[in-house]
Every structure is written in C-alpha cells, then in structure tokens.
Amino acid sequence: MERKNLLYEGTNKRVYETDDPALVIVEYKDDAIAHNGAKKGTITGKGVINNRITNVLMQMLEEQDIPTHFVAQHSEREAVVRRARMIPLKVTVRNVVAGSLSTRVGLPEGTRLKSTILEYRYKNDALGDPLINRYHAFALEICTREELDVMDRYAFRANAILRTFLAQIGIELVDFKMEFGRLPEGSIVLADEISPDTSRLWDMRTGEKLDKDRFRRDLGGAEDAYQEVFRRIVSNIK
Ligand code: 5GP
C-alpha cells in the first residue's frame, strides 16, 4: 500500500489517496487545538498514541458488529481506512455531566446521569459546531431518518462496549464524540477517531483527567495522561 496525493489536512490528521480508490491512509499529527482554534499547541507523541488507541478500539467494535472504516495499522502514525463520504455530524454520547453539558444545564462536572444522553452537533467550524436535534438533521438534509437511526444504534452500542472495557482498566468513560461516513454503496460506518482527543476519560480511583481536557484547561501532563491510557489499553488487550 503506497501513500499518494494529500486529499485533506485538518488539525489532527492528514488523509492521503492510495493506489486503491476504495482505501485512504490517515496520518495522525501531534498538533492540538482547543476552543474552536483559539488555543493552539502540540501534545508530543499524541499522533502515535491516538493512531494505536483508535485502531485497537475500532477493531474491538468491529468484532462486536459495529461496522467501522478501519482496515489496518500502516505505521506508527498511520492507518489504512476505507474511503467514506463523511456525514457532517458530531455524535456525542454522555454518561456523566462534563464540559459543555455542565455549562448548558448548570450542573457540576461529575454529576451522575439517570440515563445515557446522545447529542448531535452540526459540524461546521465557522458556526462553532452548533448543537442540533434530529429534526434539524433531517430538515437540513444532513442525513436521512434511517441513517440517523443506524448512527444512534451504533453510538449506544459502542458506548456500552467501550464503557465496559475501559472500566476493566480503571477508566471511566465520561463522554465521547463519534463521526460517521457512508461507504460507496451507502452503508454507514464509524469513522474518524476514538482517542483521548475525542473522549473524556477519568481515572476511576483518583478522578484524574486522562484526556484532552488537560490541554484545553492548561492542567499540564497531557503527554503522560495519553501514555497512561495507551499503556492500560495495550496491557489489557495482549
Ligand atoms: P463537549 O460538548 O462537552 O465540549 O464535548 C463532549 C465530548 O465530545 C468530549 O469528550 C470531547 O472531547 C468530544 N468532542 C466534541 N467536539 C469535539 C471536537 O471538535 N474535537 C474534539 N477533539 N473532541 C470533541
């Protein structure tokens, strides 16, 4: 598999064409942004860790009947994934109050939720990814009802699988964000990444944050936290 033209470059990743039109190579960078681009920086080693964590978790989900774009790890920082047309939605699952939900409803971070919350944001940098509901998604033709039902099902199922797995390694899955794409024949796959960049992971014993909030909130120690999550995941997989 050879890397060809650069198709897309974002803050966290570059996507390259390959000699197979159905496959692309994703390269994970160490760059990080927060607060919709107002804060910029680097988390050294993040690209390698996020690539490996995402690949392990995607494989785990795939084995439990959630279709993903993942094909194979290509290098330390790269993965081969199926080419998909991305749906401009951020699907967030929440198990515990944190982040923007805490601000929106005025409850302290760490408040337990009686049931799991699913949220949608319309992915649009210029608008700051506004929160929308399912009626907006259909009316704005972001996706069909059938597609959203499939994404909801995959999101709840992924949450159950990941929450159970992470609890076994002493990590509480507070919330996480997913993005989905359409394969050429139209079926929905889980795409993008699942990593400490896109989730809130709290140490179950100490409550310590082991995710991107360390960078967003200038808490320090982001590199060590990402390494710790990686170490625990890998030691439990092999
Ligand atoms: P919140 O809405 O509280 O800011 O984020 C909820 C969850 O989704 C967090 O785990 C957060 O990391 C993830 N998330 C939502 N939007 C983004 C985004 O644009 N970038 C990243 N890295 N994570 C996001």
Short mmCIF file of C-alpha atoms and ligand atoms in Angstrom, two decimals:
data_model
loop_
_atom_site.label_atom_id
_atom_site.label_comp_id
_atom_site.label_asym_id
_atom_site.label_seq_id
_atom_site.Cartn_x
_atom_site.Cartn_y
_atom_site.Cartn_z
CA MET A 1 0.00 0.00 0.00
CA GLU A 2 1.52 3.29 -1.09
CA ARG A 3 0.70 6.80 0.03
CA LYS A 4 -0.24 9.10 -2.90
CA ASN A 5 -1.73 12.62 -3.09
CA LEU A 6 -2.78 14.51 0.00
CA LEU A 7 -6.59 14.69 -0.04
CA TYR A 8 -7.26 16.65 3.13
CA GLU A 9 -5.39 18.18 6.03
CA GLY A 10 -7.02 19.07 9.34
CA THR A 11 -5.50 19.98 12.70
CA ASN A 12 -5.15 16.42 13.89
CA LYS A 13 -4.84 14.39 10.72
CA ARG A 14 -3.80 14.22 7.10
CA VAL A 15 -5.64 11.95 4.65
CA TYR A 16 -3.86 10.54 1.58
CA GLU A 17 -5.03 8.72 -1.51
CA THR A 18 -3.58 5.27 -2.11
CA ASP A 19 -3.26 3.12 -5.23
CA ASP A 20 -6.61 1.57 -4.25
CA PRO A 21 -9.51 4.03 -4.85
CA ALA A 22 -11.53 2.38 -2.05
CA LEU A 23 -8.84 2.99 0.60
CA VAL A 24 -7.11 6.02 2.08
CA ILE A 25 -4.28 6.44 4.57
CA VAL A 26 -4.86 8.56 7.66
CA GLU A 27 -1.82 10.12 9.32
CA TYR A 28 -2.19 11.35 12.91
CA LYS A 29 -0.35 14.55 13.89
CA ASP A 30 0.82 15.84 17.27
CA ASP A 31 -0.86 19.23 16.73
CA ALA A 32 -3.74 20.16 19.01
CA ILE A 33 -6.29 22.95 19.06
CA ALA A 34 -8.96 23.88 21.56
CA HIS A 35 -11.79 26.38 21.96
CA ASN A 36 -12.57 26.28 18.23
CA GLY A 37 -8.98 27.18 17.28
CA ALA A 38 -8.36 29.94 19.85
CA LYS A 39 -5.73 27.76 21.58
CA LYS A 40 -3.07 26.01 19.53
CA GLY A 41 -0.26 23.69 20.62
CA THR A 42 1.39 20.31 20.46
CA ILE A 43 0.98 17.18 22.52
CA THR A 44 4.21 15.32 21.80
CA GLY A 45 3.64 11.70 20.83
CA LYS A 46 -0.13 12.14 20.58
CA GLY A 47 -0.28 11.11 16.91
CA VAL A 48 1.33 7.74 17.57
CA ILE A 49 -0.85 7.09 20.61
CA ASN A 50 -4.13 8.21 19.03
CA ASN A 51 -3.45 6.07 15.96
CA ARG A 52 -2.83 2.99 18.07
CA ILE A 53 -5.68 3.58 20.53
CA THR A 54 -8.16 4.28 17.73
CA ASN A 55 -7.10 1.17 15.83
CA VAL A 56 -7.42 -1.10 18.86
CA LEU A 57 -10.84 0.30 19.80
CA MET A 58 -12.19 0.28 16.23
CA GLN A 59 -11.13 -3.35 15.87
CA MET A 60 -12.85 -4.17 19.16
CA LEU A 61 -16.08 -2.52 17.94
CA GLU A 62 -15.86 -4.17 14.53
CA GLU A 63 -15.59 -7.57 16.22
CA GLN A 64 -18.80 -6.74 18.07
CA ASP A 65 -20.79 -5.90 14.94
CA ILE A 66 -20.26 -2.16 14.64
CA PRO A 67 -19.02 -1.51 11.09
CA THR A 68 -16.02 0.86 11.06
CA HIS A 69 -13.77 2.33 8.40
CA PHE A 70 -10.70 0.67 9.93
CA VAL A 71 -8.68 -1.72 7.76
CA ALA A 72 -5.17 -2.00 9.22
CA GLN A 73 -2.42 -0.11 11.00
CA HIS A 74 0.07 1.10 8.41
CA SER A 75 2.83 2.61 10.55
CA GLU A 76 3.26 4.16 13.99
CA ARG A 77 1.27 7.21 12.91
CA GLU A 78 -0.76 5.88 10.02
CA ALA A 79 -3.76 3.65 9.41
CA VAL A 80 -5.38 2.34 6.24
CA VAL A 81 -9.10 3.02 6.30
CA ARG A 82 -11.99 2.62 3.89
CA ARG A 83 -12.80 5.76 1.94
CA ALA A 84 -16.12 7.16 3.10
CA ARG A 85 -18.17 10.28 2.44
CA MET A 86 -18.27 11.91 5.85
CA ILE A 87 -21.60 12.97 7.37
CA PRO A 88 -21.13 16.45 8.90
CA LEU A 89 -22.40 15.45 12.35
CA LYS A 90 -20.64 15.05 15.67
CA VAL A 91 -22.49 12.39 17.62
CA THR A 92 -21.68 12.66 21.32
CA VAL A 93 -22.59 10.13 23.99
CA ARG A 94 -22.55 11.20 27.65
CA ASN A 95 -22.57 9.02 30.74
CA VAL A 96 -21.61 11.70 33.27
CA VAL A 97 -22.06 15.51 33.23
CA ALA A 98 -18.95 17.33 31.97
CA GLY A 99 -17.78 20.01 29.55
CA SER A 100 -20.38 21.87 27.53
CA LEU A 101 -23.28 19.97 29.14
CA SER A 102 -22.16 21.16 32.57
CA THR A 103 -22.25 24.77 31.34
CA ARG A 104 -25.52 24.36 29.44
CA VAL A 105 -27.60 22.85 32.23
CA GLY A 106 -25.76 24.31 35.23
CA LEU A 107 -24.81 21.05 36.90
CA PRO A 108 -21.31 20.41 38.27
CA GLU A 109 -18.96 18.14 36.37
CA GLY A 110 -19.13 14.61 37.69
CA THR A 111 -22.91 14.64 38.27
CA ARG A 112 -24.30 11.17 37.50
CA LEU A 113 -26.93 10.93 34.78
CA LYS A 114 -30.01 8.78 35.21
CA SER A 115 -29.65 7.58 31.64
CA THR A 116 -27.28 7.98 28.70
CA ILE A 117 -27.50 11.18 26.63
CA LEU A 118 -26.99 11.37 22.86
CA GLU A 119 -26.29 14.76 21.27
CA TYR A 120 -25.73 15.95 17.72
CA ARG A 121 -23.66 18.87 16.56
CA TYR A 122 -23.68 20.16 13.02
CA LYS A 123 -20.03 20.00 12.01
CA ASN A 124 -19.22 23.50 10.78
CA ASP A 125 -16.14 25.39 12.01
CA ALA A 126 -17.45 28.82 11.00
CA LEU A 127 -20.57 28.28 13.13
CA GLY A 128 -18.70 26.64 16.04
CA ASP A 129 -20.41 23.24 15.57
CA PRO A 130 -23.90 24.22 16.81
CA LEU A 131 -25.98 21.78 18.81
CA ILE A 132 -28.91 20.49 16.74
CA ASN A 133 -31.60 17.85 17.18
CA ARG A 134 -32.72 15.04 14.90
CA TYR A 135 -35.36 17.19 13.17
CA HIS A 136 -32.67 19.68 12.12
CA ALA A 137 -30.60 16.80 10.78
CA PHE A 138 -33.43 15.59 8.51
CA ALA A 139 -34.74 19.03 7.51
CA LEU A 140 -31.25 20.29 6.63
CA GLU A 141 -30.63 17.04 4.71
CA ILE A 142 -27.53 16.25 6.74
CA CYS A 143 -28.70 12.63 6.79
CA THR A 144 -31.89 10.58 6.45
CA ARG A 145 -34.02 9.28 9.32
CA GLU A 146 -32.86 5.76 8.54
CA GLU A 147 -29.21 6.81 8.66
CA LEU A 148 -29.68 8.62 11.96
CA ASP A 149 -31.38 5.57 13.47
CA VAL A 150 -28.39 3.47 12.44
CA MET A 151 -25.92 6.03 13.90
CA ASP A 152 -27.90 6.14 17.18
CA ARG A 153 -27.83 2.36 17.43
CA TYR A 154 -24.08 2.17 16.72
CA ALA A 155 -23.39 5.03 19.15
CA PHE A 156 -25.25 3.44 22.08
CA ARG A 157 -23.73 0.06 21.35
CA ALA A 158 -20.20 1.50 21.06
CA ASN A 159 -20.74 3.28 24.37
CA ALA A 160 -21.76 0.07 26.12
CA ILE A 161 -18.78 -1.85 24.73
CA LEU A 162 -16.19 0.85 25.39
CA ARG A 163 -17.54 1.75 28.82
CA THR A 164 -17.30 -1.86 29.97
CA PHE A 165 -13.82 -2.34 28.51
CA LEU A 166 -12.45 0.91 29.96
CA ALA A 167 -13.93 0.18 33.39
CA GLN A 168 -11.85 -3.00 33.44
CA ILE A 169 -8.70 -0.88 33.19
CA GLY A 170 -9.85 1.63 35.80
CA ILE A 171 -11.04 4.31 33.39
CA GLU A 172 -14.47 5.93 33.46
CA LEU A 173 -15.84 6.82 30.03
CA VAL A 174 -17.48 10.16 30.85
CA ASP A 175 -18.34 11.12 27.26
CA PHE A 176 -17.04 10.75 23.72
CA LYS A 177 -17.66 12.01 20.22
CA MET A 178 -18.12 9.94 17.09
CA GLU A 179 -18.27 10.74 13.38
CA PHE A 180 -19.74 8.52 10.71
CA GLY A 181 -19.32 8.15 6.96
CA ARG A 182 -21.08 6.50 4.02
CA LEU A 183 -19.33 3.81 2.02
CA PRO A 184 -19.76 4.00 -1.78
CA GLU A 185 -22.75 1.62 -1.66
CA GLY A 186 -24.39 3.77 1.02
CA SER A 187 -23.94 1.85 4.26
CA ILE A 188 -22.88 3.72 7.39
CA VAL A 189 -19.51 3.13 9.08
CA LEU A 190 -17.97 4.56 12.21
CA ALA A 191 -15.07 6.74 11.03
CA ASP A 192 -12.67 9.41 12.35
CA GLU A 193 -11.05 8.51 15.69
CA ILE A 194 -11.78 7.37 19.23
CA SER A 195 -8.98 8.63 21.43
CA PRO A 196 -8.19 10.83 24.45
CA ASP A 197 -8.62 13.75 22.00
CA THR A 198 -12.27 12.92 21.40
CA SER A 199 -13.35 11.50 24.76
CA ARG A 200 -13.32 12.27 28.46
CA LEU A 201 -11.54 9.58 30.40
CA TRP A 202 -11.30 9.84 34.18
CA ASP A 203 -9.21 7.61 36.40
CA MET A 204 -11.79 5.68 38.42
CA ARG A 205 -9.67 5.65 41.58
CA THR A 206 -8.29 9.19 41.67
CA GLY A 207 -10.71 11.06 39.38
CA GLU A 208 -7.71 12.39 37.46
CA LYS A 209 -8.42 13.54 33.90
CA LEU A 210 -6.62 11.37 31.32
CA ASP A 211 -7.69 13.20 28.16
CA LYS A 212 -7.54 16.38 26.11
CA ASP A 213 -9.06 18.48 28.90
CA ARG A 214 -5.50 18.55 30.33
CA PHE A 215 -4.53 20.57 27.24
CA ARG A 216 -7.78 22.55 26.92
CA ARG A 217 -7.67 23.66 30.56
CA ASP A 218 -3.89 24.07 30.87
CA LEU A 219 -3.66 21.38 33.54
CA GLY A 220 -0.28 20.10 32.27
CA GLY A 221 0.73 16.46 31.92
CA ALA A 222 -1.24 15.73 28.75
CA GLU A 223 1.59 13.62 27.29
CA ASP A 224 1.78 11.45 30.43
CA ALA A 225 -2.00 11.06 30.58
CA TYR A 226 -2.20 9.90 26.93
CA GLN A 227 0.67 7.46 27.57
CA GLU A 228 -1.10 6.12 30.63
CA VAL A 229 -4.34 5.44 28.71
CA PHE A 230 -2.36 3.75 25.95
CA ARG A 231 -0.37 1.63 28.42
CA ARG A 232 -3.51 0.42 30.18
CA ILE A 233 -5.35 -0.38 26.93
CA VAL A 234 -2.45 -2.27 25.40
CA SER A 235 -1.66 -4.23 28.56
CA ASN A 236 -5.28 -5.39 28.69
CA ILE A 237 -5.53 -6.30 25.01
CA LYS A 238 -2.48 -8.53 24.62
P1 5GP B 1 -18.28 18.92 24.93
O1 5GP B 1 -19.55 19.08 24.16
O2 5GP B 1 -18.51 18.74 26.40
O3 5GP B 1 -17.28 20.02 24.63
O4 5GP B 1 -17.59 17.59 24.38
C1 5GP B 1 -18.17 16.33 24.60
C2 5GP B 1 -17.20 15.23 24.18
O5 5GP B 1 -17.03 15.24 22.76
C3 5GP B 1 -15.80 15.36 24.76
O6 5GP B 1 -15.32 14.06 25.05
C4 5GP B 1 -14.99 15.99 23.65
O7 5GP B 1 -13.65 15.56 23.70
C5 5GP B 1 -15.68 15.47 22.40
N1 5GP B 1 -15.71 16.47 21.33
C6 5GP B 1 -16.78 17.19 20.90
N2 5GP B 1 -16.42 18.03 19.90
C7 5GP B 1 -15.11 17.83 19.70
C8 5GP B 1 -14.16 18.42 18.80
O8 5GP B 1 -14.45 19.28 17.98
N3 5GP B 1 -12.90 17.97 18.91
C9 5GP B 1 -12.54 17.01 19.80
N4 5GP B 1 -11.25 16.63 19.86
N5 5GP B 1 -13.39 16.45 20.64
C10 5GP B 1 -14.67 16.85 20.61
#
